[in-house]
Short mmCIF file of C-alpha atoms and ligand atoms in Angstrom, two decimals:
data_model
loop_
_atom_site.label_atom_id
_atom_site.label_comp_id
_atom_site.label_asym_id
_atom_site.label_seq_id
_atom_site.Cartn_x
_atom_site.Cartn_y
_atom_site.Cartn_z
CA UNK L 1 -4.23 60.28 50.72
CA UNK L 2 -4.53 59.50 54.17
CA UNK L 3 -6.96 56.60 54.68
CA UNK L 4 -7.74 54.48 57.46
CA UNK L 5 -8.47 50.56 57.63
CA UNK L 6 -10.22 49.18 61.15
CA UNK L 7 -9.29 46.17 61.49
CA UNK L 8 -6.39 43.91 60.10
CA UNK L 9 -7.75 40.83 59.67
CA UNK L 10 -8.09 38.91 56.22
CA UNK L 11 -9.83 42.34 54.60
CA UNK L 12 -8.43 44.71 56.43
CA UNK L 13 -4.60 44.02 55.71
CA UNK L 14 -6.10 43.27 51.63
CA UNK L 15 -7.38 47.06 51.19
CA UNK L 16 -4.53 48.32 53.56
CA UNK L 17 -1.98 46.49 50.83
CA UNK L 18 -4.33 47.95 47.85
CA UNK L 19 -4.43 51.28 49.46
CA UNK L 20 -0.42 51.57 50.22
CA UNK L 21 0.08 49.97 46.43
CA UNK L 22 -1.34 53.48 44.95
CA UNK L 23 0.41 55.83 46.81
CA UNK L 24 -1.56 56.22 49.84
CA UNK L 25 -0.03 56.83 53.26
CA UNK L 26 -1.97 54.33 55.20
CA UNK L 27 -2.83 53.31 58.76
CA UNK L 28 -4.47 49.88 59.57
CA UNK L 29 -5.72 49.78 63.25
CA UNK L 30 -6.83 47.12 65.67
CA UNK L 31 -7.59 46.51 68.93
CA UNK L 32 -5.79 43.58 68.55
CA UNK L 33 -2.20 43.18 69.28
CA UNK L 34 -1.61 39.65 67.73
CA UNK L 35 -3.77 40.36 65.37
CA UNK L 36 -1.92 43.33 64.26
CA UNK L 37 1.27 41.78 64.28
CA UNK L 38 -0.03 38.98 62.00
CA UNK L 39 -1.27 41.00 59.75
CA UNK L 40 2.04 43.41 59.39
CA UNK L 41 4.36 39.94 58.56
CA UNK L 42 1.78 38.55 56.37
CA UNK L 43 1.63 41.58 54.20
CA UNK L 44 5.96 41.19 54.45
CA UNK L 45 5.74 37.40 53.50
CA UNK L 46 3.34 39.14 50.06
CA UNK L 47 5.33 41.47 49.18
CA UNK L 48 8.80 39.28 49.19
CA UNK L 49 6.60 37.00 47.30
CA UNK L 50 5.46 39.78 44.44
CA UNK L 51 8.99 40.92 44.28
CA UNK L 52 10.46 36.89 43.49
CA UNK L 53 7.55 36.90 40.70
CA UNK L 54 8.66 40.19 39.02
CA UNK L 55 5.26 41.87 39.68
CA UNK L 56 6.65 44.81 41.74
CA UNK L 57 10.42 45.75 42.12
CA UNK L 58 11.65 45.25 45.10
CA UNK L 59 12.03 49.29 45.61
CA UNK L 60 8.42 49.47 45.27
CA UNK L 61 8.06 46.70 48.48
CA UNK L 62 9.68 48.97 50.38
CA UNK L 63 7.34 52.22 49.52
CA UNK L 64 4.46 49.90 50.28
CA UNK L 65 5.63 48.75 53.55
CA UNK L 66 6.71 51.87 54.63
CA UNK L 67 3.10 53.51 53.85
CA UNK L 68 1.99 51.56 56.50
CA UNK L 69 1.66 52.01 60.02
CA UNK L 70 0.14 49.39 62.09
CA UNK L 71 -1.47 50.81 65.18
CA UNK L 72 -3.94 50.17 68.00
CA UNK L 73 -4.78 54.00 69.12
CA UNK L 74 -7.58 54.99 67.03
CA UNK L 75 -6.28 58.72 67.75
CA UNK L 76 -3.99 58.29 65.01
CA UNK L 77 -6.66 58.56 62.50
CA UNK L 78 -7.81 62.37 63.09
CA UNK L 79 -6.02 63.62 59.51
CA UNK L 80 -7.37 60.86 57.31
CA UNK L 81 -9.56 61.32 54.16
CA UNK L 82 -11.28 58.45 53.97
CA UNK L 83 -11.80 55.22 56.65
CA UNK L 84 -12.77 51.70 56.01
CA UNK L 85 -13.83 49.32 58.77
CA UNK L 86 -13.54 45.55 58.19
CA UNK L 87 -14.11 44.47 61.82
CA UNK L 88 -16.01 41.63 63.12
CA UNK L 89 -19.53 41.29 61.20
CA UNK L 90 -21.40 42.44 63.72
CA UNK L 91 -24.17 45.70 63.83
CA UNK L 92 -23.68 46.39 67.37
CA UNK L 93 -19.80 46.67 67.59
CA UNK L 94 -19.69 48.04 64.16
CA UNK L 95 -22.15 51.39 65.10
CA UNK L 96 -20.21 51.91 68.08
CA UNK L 97 -16.73 52.34 66.48
CA UNK L 98 -18.63 54.88 63.80
CA UNK L 99 -20.09 56.57 66.94
CA UNK L 100 -16.18 56.78 68.07
CA UNK L 101 -14.75 57.74 65.06
CA UNK L 102 -17.00 60.28 64.15
CA UNK L 103 -15.72 62.22 67.48
CA UNK L 104 -11.85 61.67 66.32
CA UNK L 105 -11.99 62.61 62.26
CA UNK L 106 -12.63 65.48 61.06
CA UNK L 107 -15.89 66.91 59.18
CA UNK L 108 -14.50 66.24 55.74
CA UNK L 109 -13.60 62.25 56.38
CA UNK L 110 -15.47 59.90 54.62
CA UNK L 111 -16.62 56.63 56.80
CA UNK L 112 -16.46 53.23 54.84
CA UNK L 113 -17.99 50.23 55.77
CA UNK L 114 -16.48 46.85 54.12
CA UNK L 115 -19.95 44.81 55.81
CA UNK L 116 -20.86 42.31 53.32
CA UNK L 117 -24.37 41.77 54.58
CA UNK L 118 -25.70 45.05 57.16
CA UNK L 119 -27.60 47.18 56.18
CA UNK L 120 -25.12 50.41 55.61
CA UNK L 121 -28.22 52.55 56.34
CA UNK L 122 -28.05 51.31 59.46
CA UNK L 123 -24.67 51.78 60.42
CA UNK L 124 -25.07 55.42 58.92
CA UNK L 125 -27.93 55.92 61.60
CA UNK L 126 -25.88 56.16 64.58
CA UNK L 127 -23.63 59.21 62.73
CA UNK L 128 -24.06 62.74 63.38
CA UNK L 129 -23.26 63.03 59.84
CA UNK L 130 -24.90 60.42 58.43
CA UNK L 131 -24.31 61.31 55.04
CA UNK L 132 -20.69 60.80 54.79
CA UNK L 133 -21.04 57.49 55.18
CA UNK L 134 -21.30 54.49 52.59
CA UNK L 135 -20.34 50.90 52.20
CA UNK L 136 -17.12 50.28 50.32
CA UNK L 137 -17.26 46.54 49.60
CA UNK L 138 -13.90 44.79 48.17
CA UNK L 139 -13.65 40.93 47.78
CA UNK L 140 -11.52 38.08 48.51
CA UNK L 141 -8.40 38.40 48.25
CA UNK L 142 -8.94 42.14 47.74
CA UNK L 143 -5.79 43.13 46.41
CA UNK L 144 -6.08 40.11 43.10
CA UNK L 145 -10.19 40.68 43.22
CA UNK L 146 -10.80 43.40 40.57
CA UNK L 147 -14.50 44.15 41.95
CA UNK L 148 -15.71 46.73 44.43
CA UNK L 149 -19.08 47.24 45.34
CA UNK L 150 -20.23 51.08 46.18
CA UNK L 151 -23.26 50.86 48.52
CA UNK L 152 -24.38 54.28 49.59
CA UNK L 153 -26.80 54.46 52.50
CA UNK L 154 -30.40 55.97 52.31
CA UNK L 155 -28.41 58.84 54.22
CA UNK L 156 -25.14 59.24 51.94
CA UNK L 157 -24.52 62.63 50.09
CA UNK L 158 -24.55 62.04 45.99
CA UNK L 159 -21.26 64.10 46.66
CA UNK L 160 -19.85 61.22 49.06
CA UNK L 161 -20.98 58.43 46.91
CA UNK L 162 -19.08 60.20 43.53
CA UNK L 163 -16.00 60.65 45.74
CA UNK L 164 -15.76 57.33 47.44
CA UNK L 165 -16.06 55.69 43.67
CA UNK L 166 -13.95 58.17 42.35
CA UNK L 167 -10.93 57.40 45.16
CA UNK L 168 -11.78 53.77 44.69
CA UNK L 169 -11.58 53.85 41.04
CA UNK L 170 -8.14 55.31 40.92
CA UNK L 171 -6.66 52.38 43.30
CA UNK L 172 -7.09 50.17 39.65
CA UNK L 173 -10.22 48.28 40.56
CA UNK L 174 -13.52 48.39 39.34
CA UNK L 175 -16.11 49.81 40.55
CA UNK L 176 -20.27 48.74 40.26
CA UNK L 177 -22.83 51.32 42.31
CA UNK L 178 -25.41 49.36 44.17
CA UNK L 179 -28.49 49.88 46.40
CA UNK L 180 -28.46 49.40 49.83
CA UNK L 181 -30.27 46.08 49.76
CA UNK L 182 -29.76 42.43 51.44
CA UNK L 183 -26.04 40.69 49.32
CA UNK L 184 -25.65 43.84 47.60
CA UNK L 185 -25.33 42.80 43.77
CA UNK L 186 -22.68 39.40 44.21
CA UNK L 187 -24.15 37.70 47.01
CA UNK L 188 -27.45 37.92 46.22
CA UNK L 189 -27.42 37.19 42.26
CA UNK L 190 -24.91 34.07 42.90
CA UNK L 191 -27.14 32.38 45.65
CA UNK L 192 -28.72 29.63 42.95
CA UNK L 193 -25.13 29.05 41.64
CA UNK L 194 -24.86 27.11 45.21
CA UNK L 195 -28.50 26.27 45.94
CA UNK L 196 -29.42 24.88 42.74
CA UNK L 197 -26.65 22.32 42.59
CA UNK L 198 -26.85 21.60 45.90
CA UNK L 199 -30.85 21.09 45.20
CA UNK L 200 -29.27 18.83 42.29
CA UNK L 201 -27.53 16.61 44.64
CA UNK L 202 -29.91 16.01 47.16
CA UNK L 203 -32.62 15.39 44.23
CA UNK L 204 -30.00 12.64 43.79
CA UNK L 205 -30.16 13.53 39.84
CA UNK L 206 -26.39 13.83 39.75
CA UNK L 207 -23.26 13.23 42.07
CA UNK L 208 -21.64 16.70 43.40
CA UNK L 209 -18.27 15.78 41.02
CA UNK L 210 -20.85 15.42 37.89
CA UNK L 211 -22.52 18.69 39.00
CA UNK L 212 -19.04 20.50 39.39
CA UNK L 213 -17.77 18.74 35.78
CA UNK L 214 -20.85 20.11 34.03
CA UNK L 215 -20.38 23.58 35.45
CA UNK L 216 -16.84 23.87 34.28
CA UNK L 217 -16.69 21.95 31.24
CA UNK L 218 -19.91 22.62 29.87
CA UNK L 219 -20.50 26.15 31.17
CA UNK L 220 -16.92 27.33 31.16
CA UNK L 221 -16.83 28.64 35.11
CA UNK L 222 -13.51 28.10 36.41
CA UNK L 223 -14.42 26.30 39.09
CA UNK L 224 -17.85 24.01 40.13
CA UNK L 225 -19.93 24.89 43.24
CA UNK L 226 -19.07 22.08 45.61
CA UNK L 227 -15.75 23.16 45.01
CA UNK L 228 -15.94 26.43 45.41
CA UNK L 229 -18.91 26.41 48.29
CA UNK L 230 -16.00 23.84 49.83
CA UNK L 231 -12.81 26.48 49.30
CA UNK L 232 -14.82 29.73 50.46
CA UNK L 233 -15.96 27.50 53.44
CA UNK L 234 -19.43 26.04 54.63
CA UNK L 235 -19.70 28.27 57.43
CA UNK L 236 -18.90 31.41 55.77
CA UNK L 237 -21.09 30.80 52.41
CA UNK L 238 -24.09 29.09 54.69
CA UNK L 239 -24.22 32.08 56.74
CA UNK L 240 -24.11 34.44 53.70
CA UNK L 241 -27.21 32.28 52.53
CA UNK L 242 -29.08 32.32 55.62
CA UNK L 243 -28.70 36.21 56.03
CA UNK L 244 -29.90 36.61 52.54
CA UNK L 245 -33.21 34.52 53.00
CA UNK L 246 -33.83 36.35 56.61
CA UNK L 247 -33.02 39.67 55.37
CA UNK L 248 -35.49 38.93 52.04
CA UNK L 249 -38.26 38.07 54.92
CA UNK L 250 -38.11 34.44 54.22
CA UNK L 251 -37.93 34.27 50.06
CA UNK L 252 -38.26 31.24 48.73
CA UNK L 253 -36.14 31.68 45.98
CA UNK L 254 -33.13 31.89 49.10
CA UNK L 255 -34.28 28.93 51.69
CA UNK L 256 -30.98 27.68 52.61
CA UNK L 257 -30.06 23.56 52.53
CA UNK L 258 -30.00 21.16 55.65
CA UNK L 259 -27.44 19.31 53.48
CA UNK L 260 -25.12 22.47 53.66
CA UNK L 261 -25.87 23.22 56.84
CA UNK L 262 -25.35 19.56 58.43
CA UNK L 263 -21.60 20.41 56.74
CA UNK L 264 -21.44 23.49 59.19
CA UNK L 265 -22.43 21.12 62.30
CA UNK L 266 -20.12 18.74 61.66
CA UNK L 267 -17.89 21.08 61.05
CA UNK L 268 -16.68 20.32 57.94
CA UNK L 269 -16.13 23.41 56.96
CA UNK L 270 -14.49 22.72 53.53
CA UNK L 271 -10.71 23.12 52.64
CA UNK L 272 -9.71 25.08 55.31
CA UNK L 273 -10.86 22.12 57.82
CA UNK L 274 -9.66 19.08 55.57
CA UNK L 275 -13.19 18.06 54.71
CA UNK L 276 -16.50 19.55 53.35
CA UNK L 277 -18.87 17.93 50.30
CA UNK L 278 -15.27 16.81 49.32
CA UNK L 279 -12.88 14.90 51.64
CA UNK L 280 -9.34 16.78 51.44
CA UNK L 281 -7.10 13.88 53.18
CA UNK L 282 -4.30 13.33 50.93
CA UNK L 283 -4.99 10.06 50.32
CA UNK L 284 -8.64 10.21 49.27
CA UNK L 285 -9.12 9.82 46.09
CA UNK L 286 -11.82 12.40 44.19
CA UNK L 287 -14.86 9.97 42.41
CA UNK L 288 -14.58 10.73 38.43
CA UNK L 289 -17.89 12.30 37.09
CA UNK L 290 -20.08 10.63 35.26
CA UNK L 291 -19.32 12.27 32.15
CA UNK L 292 -20.74 10.11 29.77
CA UNK L 293 -24.24 11.62 29.68
CA UNK L 294 -23.70 14.67 27.69
CA UNK L 295 -27.77 15.31 27.70
CA UNK L 296 -27.17 15.05 32.07
CA UNK L 297 -24.49 17.58 32.00
CA UNK L 298 -26.33 19.84 29.89
CA UNK L 299 -29.26 19.68 31.68
CA UNK L 300 -27.53 20.51 35.10
CA UNK L 301 -25.71 23.28 33.58
CA UNK L 302 -28.75 25.16 32.09
CA UNK L 303 -30.95 24.55 34.97
CA UNK L 304 -28.52 26.37 36.68
CA UNK L 305 -27.67 29.10 34.55
CA UNK L 306 -31.30 29.60 33.71
CA UNK L 307 -31.64 30.38 37.99
CA UNK L 308 -28.86 32.72 37.96
CA UNK L 309 -29.71 34.47 35.03
CA UNK L 310 -33.34 35.06 36.60
CA UNK L 311 -31.94 36.32 39.54
CA UNK L 312 -29.81 38.61 37.89
CA UNK L 313 -32.83 40.02 35.78
CA UNK L 314 -34.44 40.33 38.94
CA UNK L 315 -32.25 42.63 40.11
CA UNK L 316 -31.93 44.49 37.40
CA UNK L 317 -36.50 44.24 37.65
CA UNK L 318 -35.41 45.72 41.46
CA UNK L 319 -33.31 48.37 40.45
CA UNK L 320 -30.69 46.75 42.99
CA UNK L 321 -27.74 48.04 39.82
CA UNK L 322 -27.74 48.68 36.12
CA UNK L 323 -27.28 45.98 33.70
CA UNK L 324 -23.66 46.77 32.67
CA UNK L 325 -22.71 46.73 36.86
CA UNK L 326 -24.47 43.68 37.37
CA UNK L 327 -22.89 41.86 34.62
CA UNK L 328 -19.49 43.74 35.29
CA UNK L 329 -20.09 42.27 38.95
CA UNK L 330 -20.50 38.45 38.09
CA UNK L 331 -17.58 38.57 35.91
CA UNK L 332 -15.29 40.68 37.89
CA UNK L 333 -16.50 39.61 41.21
CA UNK L 334 -17.00 35.86 41.19
CA UNK L 335 -14.95 35.10 37.60
CA UNK L 336 -18.30 34.40 35.90
CA UNK L 337 -17.40 33.42 32.37
CA UNK L 338 -19.91 36.15 30.97
CA UNK L 339 -22.17 38.81 32.26
CA UNK L 340 -25.66 36.78 32.96
CA UNK L 341 -27.86 39.55 31.36
CA UNK L 342 -25.52 39.16 27.88
CA UNK L 343 -25.82 35.62 28.24
CA UNK L 344 -29.30 35.53 28.61
CA UNK L 345 -29.43 37.49 24.95
CA UNK L 346 -27.63 34.94 23.88
CA UNK L 347 -29.81 32.13 24.85
CA UNK L 348 -33.00 33.46 24.27
CA UNK L 349 -35.30 35.38 26.72
CA UNK L 350 -38.15 32.95 25.61
CA UNK L 351 -35.88 30.25 26.32
CA UNK L 352 -35.10 31.52 29.94
CA UNK L 353 -38.89 32.20 30.55
CA UNK L 354 -39.57 28.75 29.48
CA UNK L 355 -36.68 26.79 31.14
CA UNK L 356 -38.36 28.44 34.05
CA UNK L 357 -41.79 27.80 33.94
CA UNK L 358 -41.04 23.69 33.10
CA UNK L 359 -39.12 24.44 36.12
CA UNK L 360 -42.05 25.84 38.21
CA UNK L 361 -45.00 23.58 36.11
CA UNK L 362 -43.00 20.57 37.46
CA UNK L 363 -41.48 21.44 41.22
CA UNK L 364 -44.88 24.54 41.72
CA UNK L 365 -42.30 26.26 44.42
CA UNK L 366 -42.10 29.97 44.55
CA UNK L 367 -38.19 29.47 44.27
CA UNK L 368 -38.21 28.63 40.66
CA UNK L 369 -40.70 31.79 39.75
CA UNK L 370 -39.49 33.06 36.93
CA UNK L 371 -39.29 36.83 37.06
CA UNK L 372 -41.50 39.40 36.01
CA UNK L 373 -39.38 41.43 33.52
CA UNK L 374 -38.40 38.65 31.68
CA UNK L 375 -42.03 37.70 30.99
CA UNK L 376 -42.63 41.47 29.91
CA UNK L 377 -39.50 41.37 27.75
CA UNK L 378 -41.02 38.16 26.26
CA UNK L 379 -44.20 40.39 25.13
CA UNK L 380 -42.49 43.08 23.90
CA UNK L 381 -39.77 41.33 22.36
CA UNK L 382 -36.92 42.66 23.73
CA UNK L 383 -33.18 41.87 24.79
CA UNK L 384 -31.11 43.49 27.26
CA UNK L 385 -28.22 44.95 25.08
CA UNK L 386 -29.80 45.85 22.07
CA UNK L 387 -25.57 45.69 20.15
CA UNK L 388 -25.18 42.31 20.91
P1 NAI C 1 -10.96 38.94 60.11
O1 NAI C 1 -11.74 38.40 61.49
O2 NAI C 1 -10.47 38.21 59.69
O3 NAI C 1 -10.77 40.56 60.80
C1 NAI C 1 -11.51 41.07 61.50
C2 NAI C 1 -10.59 41.65 62.61
O4 NAI C 1 -10.97 43.11 63.15
C3 NAI C 1 -9.49 40.90 63.80
O5 NAI C 1 -8.18 41.35 63.56
C4 NAI C 1 -9.95 41.70 64.88
O6 NAI C 1 -9.50 42.18 66.02
C5 NAI C 1 -10.27 43.13 64.40
N1 NAI C 1 -11.64 43.94 65.14
C6 NAI C 1 -12.44 43.57 65.57
N2 NAI C 1 -13.40 44.52 66.40
C7 NAI C 1 -13.00 45.30 66.71
C8 NAI C 1 -12.89 46.40 66.77
N3 NAI C 1 -13.77 47.18 67.65
N4 NAI C 1 -11.87 47.45 66.83
C9 NAI C 1 -11.19 47.22 66.11
N5 NAI C 1 -10.74 46.14 65.56
C10 NAI C 1 -11.49 45.06 65.54
O7 NAI C 1 -12.55 39.25 59.26
P2 NAI C 1 -12.43 40.03 57.61
O8 NAI C 1 -13.26 38.41 57.33
O9 NAI C 1 -11.75 40.55 57.11
O10 NAI C 1 -14.18 40.37 57.98
C11 NAI C 1 -14.25 41.91 57.84
C12 NAI C 1 -15.30 42.43 57.59
O11 NAI C 1 -14.57 42.47 56.12
C13 NAI C 1 -16.66 41.73 57.99
O12 NAI C 1 -17.47 43.24 58.49
C14 NAI C 1 -16.83 41.21 56.51
O13 NAI C 1 -18.03 40.59 56.41
C15 NAI C 1 -16.31 41.96 55.81
N6 NAI C 1 -16.24 41.02 54.55
C16 NAI C 1 -15.01 39.82 54.26
C17 NAI C 1 -15.21 38.89 53.43
C18 NAI C 1 -13.98 38.10 53.60
O14 NAI C 1 -14.15 37.22 52.45
N7 NAI C 1 -13.67 37.25 54.95
C19 NAI C 1 -15.45 39.93 51.80
C20 NAI C 1 -16.04 40.80 51.99
C21 NAI C 1 -15.94 41.40 53.13
#
């Protein structure tokens, strides 16, 4: 197939690599020639490393490099079957691009956006053929992360949705389908991993080292919340939280924290700027977690976990995605050790409800409200999966 990628930044370059690796002809367009050159050089380095690690053969590396054309002229996109846009996260700029693209491409070309936070429906609305517009949301780094969220706009046709899904499935990705709602699946359900960890830290219940330790050692998560936020970057992570919160009409469930906002204001963005929650200066030694108190570690872990489960259950309750897709999304999109709904079954739905109710009773804050689906399931003695 002929694939067009618009934007040669972090995501565009990664998606281009994925498309080329899977036998497609790829055109990458960027208005910024410096960005194009940087992406091309970056891909050469990546391919070289993949050959060195014997992940791909030298022939395959040449094949991938030759399959990609780097250009700043949009006219060359006229024969594309699918275009994936990965430019700056700005609705007006994206809408203008989609309107311009429609004047160039064939009637059959699928127009996709990789947006993380904008409504796909609002991008489709600018187009003459809105039914061909869809969200195809990759995770960073696109060549490594298996998950892709397929997000039909309100206007997307069923045919385009299934076509887009089967194309991405054929690129060795795991696709999940989600409603066009803020944060889609992953960026919505993952919020408490960060916000509840910060809340526990703000309360002085434990240090960030201890909270990270609890999630890794007790919970089996690959990274602790503070380490992960530092890696993602607080500029990005805070912005996602704020966007999800405002998009949900300021639902207290998603309220951002001043603690993280101050980091952004200080430009302590995390690993990339040398300092975030942790200090990455070479001479700095990380504090040891207070590992002695197993009860504390268990309490931290379970509090964050039930908040995540509540979010996953509520997404299912509101038909954002199927239970299988919700569980797949969290294991493949953010590497959670288990699907949250399957995990909730294991812990016991009534235990989850009780823990949430205990938090709610203590704090009287809406963020701890238990999803109606959990309450209902307890009443009817139901589980998410019958064959656990
Ligand atoms: P980036 O800033 O690394 O790259 C954006 C590129 O688009 C730049 O090279 C810029 O020159 C180019 N560009 C800007 N306006 C353009 C236009 N009108 N026409 C052509 N090229 C243009 O951005 P990044 O991080 O790759 O993000 C791109 C999109 O992917 C955004 O919508 C973002 O929300 C989404 N996304 C980002 C993820 C991430 O972790 N960085 C993860 C998933 C989605």
